[in-house]
PDB file of C-alpha atoms in Angstrom:
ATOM      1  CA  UNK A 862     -16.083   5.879  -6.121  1.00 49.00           C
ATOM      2  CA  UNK A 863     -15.091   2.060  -7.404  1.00 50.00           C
ATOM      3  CA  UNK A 864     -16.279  -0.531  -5.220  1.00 53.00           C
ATOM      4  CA  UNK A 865     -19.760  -0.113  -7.172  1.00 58.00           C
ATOM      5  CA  UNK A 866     -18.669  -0.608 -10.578  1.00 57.00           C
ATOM      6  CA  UNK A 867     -19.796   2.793 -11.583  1.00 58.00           C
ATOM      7  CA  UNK A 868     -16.777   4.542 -10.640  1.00 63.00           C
ATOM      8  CA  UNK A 869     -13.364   4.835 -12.796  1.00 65.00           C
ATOM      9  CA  UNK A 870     -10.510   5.717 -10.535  1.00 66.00           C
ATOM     10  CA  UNK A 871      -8.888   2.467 -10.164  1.00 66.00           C
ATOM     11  CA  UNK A 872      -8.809   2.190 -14.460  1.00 68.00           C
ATOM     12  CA  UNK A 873      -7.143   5.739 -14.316  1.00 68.00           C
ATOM     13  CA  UNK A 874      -4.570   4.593 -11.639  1.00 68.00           C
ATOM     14  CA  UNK A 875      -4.561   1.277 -13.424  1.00 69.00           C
ATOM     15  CA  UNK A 876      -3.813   3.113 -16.809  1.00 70.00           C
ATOM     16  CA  UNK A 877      -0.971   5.537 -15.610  1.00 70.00           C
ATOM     17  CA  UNK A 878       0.534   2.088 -13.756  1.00 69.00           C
ATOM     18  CA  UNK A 879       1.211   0.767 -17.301  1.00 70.00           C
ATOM     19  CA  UNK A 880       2.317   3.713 -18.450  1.00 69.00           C
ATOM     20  CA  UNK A 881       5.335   3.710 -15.914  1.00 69.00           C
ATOM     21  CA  UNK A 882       6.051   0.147 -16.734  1.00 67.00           C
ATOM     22  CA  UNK A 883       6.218   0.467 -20.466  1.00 69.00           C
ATOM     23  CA  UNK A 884       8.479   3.303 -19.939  1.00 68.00           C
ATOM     24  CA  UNK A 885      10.664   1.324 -17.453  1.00 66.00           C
ATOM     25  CA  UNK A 886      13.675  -0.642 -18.249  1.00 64.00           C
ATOM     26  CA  UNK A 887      15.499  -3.685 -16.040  1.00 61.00           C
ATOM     27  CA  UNK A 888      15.877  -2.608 -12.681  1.00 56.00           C
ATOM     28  CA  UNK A 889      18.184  -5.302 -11.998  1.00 56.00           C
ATOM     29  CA  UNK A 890      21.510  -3.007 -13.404  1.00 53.00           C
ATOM     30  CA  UNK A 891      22.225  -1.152 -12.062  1.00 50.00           C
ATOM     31  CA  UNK A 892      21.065  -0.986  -8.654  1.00 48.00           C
ATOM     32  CA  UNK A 893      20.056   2.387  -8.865  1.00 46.00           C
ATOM     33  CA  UNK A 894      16.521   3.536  -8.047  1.00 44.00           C
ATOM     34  CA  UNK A 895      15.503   5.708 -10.720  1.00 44.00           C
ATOM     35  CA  UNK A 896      17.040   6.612 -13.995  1.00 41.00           C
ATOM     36  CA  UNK A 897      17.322   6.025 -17.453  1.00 43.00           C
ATOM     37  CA  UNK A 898      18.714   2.760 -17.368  1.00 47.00           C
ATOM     38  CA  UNK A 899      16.290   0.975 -14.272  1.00 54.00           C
ATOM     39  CA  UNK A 900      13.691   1.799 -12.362  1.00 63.00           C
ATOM     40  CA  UNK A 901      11.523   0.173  -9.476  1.00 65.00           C
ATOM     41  CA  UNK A 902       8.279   0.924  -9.217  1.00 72.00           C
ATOM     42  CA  UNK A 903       6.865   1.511  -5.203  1.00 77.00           C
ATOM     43  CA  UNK A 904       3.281   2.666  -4.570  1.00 80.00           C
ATOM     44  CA  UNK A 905       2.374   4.874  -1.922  1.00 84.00           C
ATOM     45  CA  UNK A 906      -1.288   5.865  -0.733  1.00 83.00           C
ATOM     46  CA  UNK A 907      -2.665   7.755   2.204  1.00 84.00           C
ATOM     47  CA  UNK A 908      -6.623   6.962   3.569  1.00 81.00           C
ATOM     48  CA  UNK A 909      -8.707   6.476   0.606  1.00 77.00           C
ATOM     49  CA  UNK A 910      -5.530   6.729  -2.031  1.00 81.00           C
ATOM     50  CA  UNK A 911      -5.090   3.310  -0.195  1.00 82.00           C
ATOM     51  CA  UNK A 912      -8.052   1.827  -1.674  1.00 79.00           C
ATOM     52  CA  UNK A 913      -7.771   3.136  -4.724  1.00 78.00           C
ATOM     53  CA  UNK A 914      -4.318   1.879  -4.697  1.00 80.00           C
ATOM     54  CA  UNK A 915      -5.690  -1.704  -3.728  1.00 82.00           C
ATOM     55  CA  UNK A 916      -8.451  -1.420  -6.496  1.00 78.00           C
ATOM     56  CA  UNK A 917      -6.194  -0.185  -9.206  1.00 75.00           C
ATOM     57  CA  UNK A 918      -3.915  -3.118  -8.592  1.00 76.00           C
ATOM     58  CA  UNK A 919      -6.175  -5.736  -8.297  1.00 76.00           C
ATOM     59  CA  UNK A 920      -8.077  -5.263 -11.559  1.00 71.00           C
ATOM     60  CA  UNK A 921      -4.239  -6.387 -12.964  1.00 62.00           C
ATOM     61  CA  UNK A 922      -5.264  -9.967 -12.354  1.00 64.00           C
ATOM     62  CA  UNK A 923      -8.599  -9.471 -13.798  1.00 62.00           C
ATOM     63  CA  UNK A 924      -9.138 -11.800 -17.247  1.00 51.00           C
ATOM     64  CA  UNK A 925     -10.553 -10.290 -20.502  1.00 46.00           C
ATOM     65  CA  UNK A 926     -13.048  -8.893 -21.011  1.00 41.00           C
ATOM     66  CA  UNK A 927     -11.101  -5.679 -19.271  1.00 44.00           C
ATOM     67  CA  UNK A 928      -9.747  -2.661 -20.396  1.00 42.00           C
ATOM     68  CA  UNK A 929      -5.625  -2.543 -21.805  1.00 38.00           C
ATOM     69  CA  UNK A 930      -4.315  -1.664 -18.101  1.00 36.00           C
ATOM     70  CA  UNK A 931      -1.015  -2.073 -16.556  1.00 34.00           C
ATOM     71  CA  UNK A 932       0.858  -2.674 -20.373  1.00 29.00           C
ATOM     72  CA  UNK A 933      -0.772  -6.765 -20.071  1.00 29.00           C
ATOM     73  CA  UNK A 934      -2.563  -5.947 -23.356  1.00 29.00           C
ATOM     74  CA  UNK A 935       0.532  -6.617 -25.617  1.00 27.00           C
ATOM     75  CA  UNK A 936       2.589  -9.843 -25.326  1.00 35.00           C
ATOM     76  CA  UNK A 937       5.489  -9.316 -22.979  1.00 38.00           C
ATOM     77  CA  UNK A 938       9.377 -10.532 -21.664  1.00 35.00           C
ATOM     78  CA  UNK A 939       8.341 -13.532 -18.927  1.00 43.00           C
ATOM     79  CA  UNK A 940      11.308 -12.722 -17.824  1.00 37.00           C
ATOM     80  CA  UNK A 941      10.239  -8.954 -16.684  1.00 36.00           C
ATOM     81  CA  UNK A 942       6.706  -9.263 -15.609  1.00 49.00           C
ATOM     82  CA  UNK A 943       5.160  -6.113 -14.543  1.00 54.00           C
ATOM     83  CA  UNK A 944       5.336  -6.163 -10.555  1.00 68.00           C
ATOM     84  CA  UNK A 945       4.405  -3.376  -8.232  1.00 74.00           C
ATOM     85  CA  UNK A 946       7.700  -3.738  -5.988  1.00 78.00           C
ATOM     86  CA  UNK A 947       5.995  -2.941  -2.695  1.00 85.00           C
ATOM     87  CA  UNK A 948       3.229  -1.018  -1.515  1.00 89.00           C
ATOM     88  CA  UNK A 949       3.231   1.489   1.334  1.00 94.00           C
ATOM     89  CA  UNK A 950      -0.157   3.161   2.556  1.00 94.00           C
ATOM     90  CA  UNK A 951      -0.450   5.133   5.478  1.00 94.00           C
ATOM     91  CA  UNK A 952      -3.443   5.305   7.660  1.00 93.00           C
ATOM     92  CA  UNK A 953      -5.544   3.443   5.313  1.00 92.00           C
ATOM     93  CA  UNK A 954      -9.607   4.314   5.592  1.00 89.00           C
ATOM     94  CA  UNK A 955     -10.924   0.842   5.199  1.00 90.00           C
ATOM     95  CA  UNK A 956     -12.232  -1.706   7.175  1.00 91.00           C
ATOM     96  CA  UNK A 957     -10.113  -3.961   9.218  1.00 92.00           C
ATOM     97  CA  UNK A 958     -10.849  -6.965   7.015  1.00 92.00           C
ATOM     98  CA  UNK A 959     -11.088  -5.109   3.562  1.00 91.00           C
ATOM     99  CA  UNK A 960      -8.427  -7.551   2.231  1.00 91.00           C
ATOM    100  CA  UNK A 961     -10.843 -10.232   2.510  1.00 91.00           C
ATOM    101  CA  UNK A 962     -14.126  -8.416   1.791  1.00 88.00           C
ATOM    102  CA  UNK A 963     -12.857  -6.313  -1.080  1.00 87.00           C
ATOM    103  CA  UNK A 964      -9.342  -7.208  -2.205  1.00 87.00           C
ATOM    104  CA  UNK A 965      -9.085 -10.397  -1.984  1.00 84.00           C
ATOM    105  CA  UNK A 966      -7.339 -11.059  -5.706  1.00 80.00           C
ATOM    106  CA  UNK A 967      -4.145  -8.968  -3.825  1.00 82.00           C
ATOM    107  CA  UNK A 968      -3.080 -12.579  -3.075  1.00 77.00           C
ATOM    108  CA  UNK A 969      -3.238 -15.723  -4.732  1.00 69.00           C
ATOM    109  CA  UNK A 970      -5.689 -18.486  -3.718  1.00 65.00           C
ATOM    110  CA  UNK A 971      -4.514 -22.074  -5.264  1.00 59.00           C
ATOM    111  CA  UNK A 972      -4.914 -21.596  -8.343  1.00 58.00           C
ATOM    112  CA  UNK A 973      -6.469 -18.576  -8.797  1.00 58.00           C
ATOM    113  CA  UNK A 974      -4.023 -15.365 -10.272  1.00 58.00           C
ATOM    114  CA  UNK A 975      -3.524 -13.017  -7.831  1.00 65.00           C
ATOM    115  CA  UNK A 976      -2.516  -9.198  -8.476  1.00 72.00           C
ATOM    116  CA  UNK A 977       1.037  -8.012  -9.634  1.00 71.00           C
ATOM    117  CA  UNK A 978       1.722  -7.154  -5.901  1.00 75.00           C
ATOM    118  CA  UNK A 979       5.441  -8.908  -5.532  1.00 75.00           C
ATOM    119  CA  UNK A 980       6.813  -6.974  -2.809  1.00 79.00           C
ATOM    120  CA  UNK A 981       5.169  -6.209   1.030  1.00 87.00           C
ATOM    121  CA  UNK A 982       1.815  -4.388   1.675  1.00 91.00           C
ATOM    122  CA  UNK A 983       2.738  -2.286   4.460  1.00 94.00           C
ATOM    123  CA  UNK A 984      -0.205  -0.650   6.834  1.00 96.00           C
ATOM    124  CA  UNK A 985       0.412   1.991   8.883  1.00 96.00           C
ATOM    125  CA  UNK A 986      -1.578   2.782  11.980  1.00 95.00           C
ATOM    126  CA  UNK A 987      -2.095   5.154  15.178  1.00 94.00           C
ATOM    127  CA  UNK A 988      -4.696   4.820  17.923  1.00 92.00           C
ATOM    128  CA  UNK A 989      -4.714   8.393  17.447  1.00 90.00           C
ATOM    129  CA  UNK A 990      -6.328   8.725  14.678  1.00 89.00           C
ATOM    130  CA  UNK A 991      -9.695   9.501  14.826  1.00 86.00           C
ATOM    131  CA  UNK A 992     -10.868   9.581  11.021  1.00 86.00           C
ATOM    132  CA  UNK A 993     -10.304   6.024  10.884  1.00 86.00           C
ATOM    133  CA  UNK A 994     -10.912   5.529  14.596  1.00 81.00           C
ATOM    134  CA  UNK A 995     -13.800   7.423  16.013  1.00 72.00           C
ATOM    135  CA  UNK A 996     -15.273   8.169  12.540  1.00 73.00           C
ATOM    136  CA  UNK A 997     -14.873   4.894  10.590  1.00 74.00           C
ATOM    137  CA  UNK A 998     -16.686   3.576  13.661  1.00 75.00           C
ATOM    138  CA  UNK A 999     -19.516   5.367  13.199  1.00 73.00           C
ATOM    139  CA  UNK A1000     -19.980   5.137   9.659  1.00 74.00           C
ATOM    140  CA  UNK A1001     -19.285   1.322   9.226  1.00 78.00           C
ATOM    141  CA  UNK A1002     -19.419  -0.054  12.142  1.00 79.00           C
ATOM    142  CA  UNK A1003     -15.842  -1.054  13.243  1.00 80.00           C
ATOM    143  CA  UNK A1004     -12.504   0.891  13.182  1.00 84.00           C
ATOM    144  CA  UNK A1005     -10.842   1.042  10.002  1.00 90.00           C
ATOM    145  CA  UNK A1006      -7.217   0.320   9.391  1.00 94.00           C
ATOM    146  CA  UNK A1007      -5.520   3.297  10.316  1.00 92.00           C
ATOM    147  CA  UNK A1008      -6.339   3.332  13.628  1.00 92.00           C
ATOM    148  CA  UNK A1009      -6.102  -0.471  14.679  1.00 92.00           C
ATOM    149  CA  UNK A1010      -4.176  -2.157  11.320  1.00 94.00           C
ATOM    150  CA  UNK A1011      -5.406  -4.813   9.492  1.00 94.00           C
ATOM    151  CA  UNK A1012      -7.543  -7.822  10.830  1.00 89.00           C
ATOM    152  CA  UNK A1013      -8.935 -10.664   8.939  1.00 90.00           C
ATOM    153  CA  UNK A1014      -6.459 -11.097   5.373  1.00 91.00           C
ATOM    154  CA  UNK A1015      -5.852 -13.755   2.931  1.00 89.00           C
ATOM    155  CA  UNK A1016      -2.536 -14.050   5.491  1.00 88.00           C
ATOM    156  CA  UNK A1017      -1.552 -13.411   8.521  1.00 92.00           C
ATOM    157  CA  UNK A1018      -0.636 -10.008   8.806  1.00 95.00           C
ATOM    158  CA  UNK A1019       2.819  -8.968  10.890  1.00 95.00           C
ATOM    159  CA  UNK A1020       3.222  -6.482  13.599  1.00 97.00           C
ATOM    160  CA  UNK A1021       5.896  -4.525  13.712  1.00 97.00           C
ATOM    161  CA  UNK A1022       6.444  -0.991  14.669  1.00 97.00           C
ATOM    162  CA  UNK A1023       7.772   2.077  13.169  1.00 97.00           C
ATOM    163  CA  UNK A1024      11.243   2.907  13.568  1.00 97.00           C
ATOM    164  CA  UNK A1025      13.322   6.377  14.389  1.00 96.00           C
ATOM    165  CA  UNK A1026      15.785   7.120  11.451  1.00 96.00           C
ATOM    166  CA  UNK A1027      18.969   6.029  12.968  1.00 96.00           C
ATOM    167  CA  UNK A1028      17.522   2.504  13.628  1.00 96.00           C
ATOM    168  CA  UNK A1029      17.167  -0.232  10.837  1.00 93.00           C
ATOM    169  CA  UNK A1030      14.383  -2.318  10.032  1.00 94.00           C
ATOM    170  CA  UNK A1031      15.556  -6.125  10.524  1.00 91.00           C
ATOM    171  CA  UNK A1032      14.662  -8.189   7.639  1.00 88.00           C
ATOM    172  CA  UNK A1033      12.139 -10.479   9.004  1.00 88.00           C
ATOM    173  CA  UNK A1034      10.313  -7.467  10.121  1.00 92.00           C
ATOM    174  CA  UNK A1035       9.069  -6.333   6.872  1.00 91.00           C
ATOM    175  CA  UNK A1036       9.341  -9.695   4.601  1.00 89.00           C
ATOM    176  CA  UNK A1037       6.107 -10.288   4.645  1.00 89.00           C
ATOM    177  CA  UNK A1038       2.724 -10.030   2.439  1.00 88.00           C
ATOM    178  CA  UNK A1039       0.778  -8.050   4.961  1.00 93.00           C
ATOM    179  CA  UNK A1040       2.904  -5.689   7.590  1.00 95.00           C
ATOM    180  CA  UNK A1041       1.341  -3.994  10.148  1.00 97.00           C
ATOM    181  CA  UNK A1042       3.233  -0.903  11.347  1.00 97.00           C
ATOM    182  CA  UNK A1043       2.304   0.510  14.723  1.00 97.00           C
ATOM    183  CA  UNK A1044       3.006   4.616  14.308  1.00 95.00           C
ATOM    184  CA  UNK A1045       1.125   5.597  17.739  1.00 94.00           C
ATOM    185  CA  UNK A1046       4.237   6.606  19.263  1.00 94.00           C
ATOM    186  CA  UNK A1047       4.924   9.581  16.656  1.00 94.00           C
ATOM    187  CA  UNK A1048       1.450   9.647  14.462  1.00 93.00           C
ATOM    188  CA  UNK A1049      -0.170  11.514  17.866  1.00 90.00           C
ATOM    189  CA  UNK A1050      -0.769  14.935  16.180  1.00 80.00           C
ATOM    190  CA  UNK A1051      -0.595  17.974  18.138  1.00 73.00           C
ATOM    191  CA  UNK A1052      -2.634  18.605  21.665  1.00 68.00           C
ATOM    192  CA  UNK A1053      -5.351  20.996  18.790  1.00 63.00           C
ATOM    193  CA  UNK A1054      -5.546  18.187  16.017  1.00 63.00           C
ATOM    194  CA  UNK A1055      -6.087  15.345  18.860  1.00 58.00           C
ATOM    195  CA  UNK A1056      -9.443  16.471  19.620  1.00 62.00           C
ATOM    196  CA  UNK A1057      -9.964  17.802  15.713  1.00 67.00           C
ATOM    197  CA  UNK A1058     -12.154  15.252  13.429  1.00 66.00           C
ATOM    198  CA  UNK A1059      -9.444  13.521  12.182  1.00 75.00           C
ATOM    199  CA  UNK A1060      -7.237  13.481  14.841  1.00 75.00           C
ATOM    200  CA  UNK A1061      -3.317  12.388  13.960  1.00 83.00           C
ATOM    201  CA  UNK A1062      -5.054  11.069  10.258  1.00 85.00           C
ATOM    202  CA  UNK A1063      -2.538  13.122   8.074  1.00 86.00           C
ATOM    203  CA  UNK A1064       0.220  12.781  10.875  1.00 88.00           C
ATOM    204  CA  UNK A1065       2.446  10.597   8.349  1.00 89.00           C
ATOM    205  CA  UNK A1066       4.948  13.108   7.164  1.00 91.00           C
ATOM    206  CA  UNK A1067       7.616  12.859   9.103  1.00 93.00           C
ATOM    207  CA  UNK A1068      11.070  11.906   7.952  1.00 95.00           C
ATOM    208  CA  UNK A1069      10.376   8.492  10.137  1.00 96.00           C
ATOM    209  CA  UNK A1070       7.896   8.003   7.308  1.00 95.00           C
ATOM    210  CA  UNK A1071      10.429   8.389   4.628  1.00 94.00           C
ATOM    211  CA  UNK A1072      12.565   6.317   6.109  1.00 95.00           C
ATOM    212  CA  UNK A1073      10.174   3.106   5.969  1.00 95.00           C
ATOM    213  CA  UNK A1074       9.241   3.834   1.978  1.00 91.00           C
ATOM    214  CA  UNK A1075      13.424   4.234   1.426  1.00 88.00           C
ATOM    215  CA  UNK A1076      13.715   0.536   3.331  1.00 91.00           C
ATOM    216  CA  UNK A1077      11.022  -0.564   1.500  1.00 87.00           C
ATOM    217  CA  UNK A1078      13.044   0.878  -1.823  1.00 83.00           C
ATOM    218  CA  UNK A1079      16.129  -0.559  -0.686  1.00 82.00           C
ATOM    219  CA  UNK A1080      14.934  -3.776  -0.100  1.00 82.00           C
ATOM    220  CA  UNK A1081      13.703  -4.212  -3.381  1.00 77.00           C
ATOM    221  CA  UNK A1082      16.820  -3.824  -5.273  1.00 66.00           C
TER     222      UNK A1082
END
């Protein structure tokens, strides 16, 4: 659907990310999340929305010839460059070392741009998932992130594990450029969905869930 250059989801998601940022003012004042006078901008994917997530962002650092995504067309403020402010994607369906294999511009090499990805990619995963588990290991050979997190990256990526909502997320545990969250504790599905196809795949929502993307949020400010 876009790895093969035939597809044109990530210019859609590409496109609607520069709409948001031209229609965004300073989110340094106030600290607020959303209004009128500043907004952050936080991305959140689940499975495959994770890659086109990745895809979307990554053609930001692409050089011309490319289509007028993410607002770069037009001269802009140095001092507000358009930044995604963190990314959160749970169970992503991709391979454990997609972030060197097909995303590597998510991170800068020497000299080399990389994408408008300022804040934390964070990865969550659950040994009970079985779409990304079971499945992925069937159709491409290995488990895909959901199920074990990422692998092979750019950088090293950090384990950490998910928290309950009346526990906060230290710092250090999520200041990083790859973040590995370990959700098997509460991503287990139900005793049916276990043994289903995809297993605990779409077990994210859950107000622990919420609670990471509102640190995230938070942190950004």
């Amino acid at each position: 659907m876009s790895a093969q250059g035939v597809g044109q989801a990530p210019y859609v998601l590409a496109h609607l990310l520069g709409y948001l940022d031209d229609r965004r003012a300073n989110p340094a004042h106030p600290a607020v999340l959303a209004n009128r006078s500043g907004q952050y901008l936080h991305l959140v994917g689940h499975s495959f929305g994770g890659r086109f997530l990745c895809e979307a962002v990554q053609r930001a650092a692409e050089r011309p010839p490319r289509p007028p995504v993410l607002g770069w067309s037009t001269p802009r403020d140095p001092r507000q460059p358009f930044t995604v402010d963190s990314m959160l994607i749970f169970q992503m369906a991709a391979p454990r070392d997609a972030f060197v294999r097909h995303f590597p511009r998510l991170f800068p090499s020497g000299e080399t741009p990389g994408a408008p990805l300022r804040g934390p990619l964070v990865l969550t995963h659950s040994r009970w998932d079985r779409a990304t588990g079971f499945w992925h290991l069937r159709a491409e050979g290995a488990p895909g992130i959901g199920h074990s997190g990422a692998g092979a990256a750019p950088v090293d990526p950090f384990p950490t594990r998910l928290l309950p909502t009346n526990a906060v997320y230290p710092q250090q545990a999520l200041d990083h450029r790859i973040v590995n969250v370990d959700a098997g504790w509460l991503y287990r599905g139900s005793r049916l969905t276990r043994l289903a196809p995809a297993g605990a795949h779409s077990d994210f929502q859950r107000a622990e869930s919420a609670h990471l993307l509102l640190t995230l949020a938070e942190r950004s400010r």
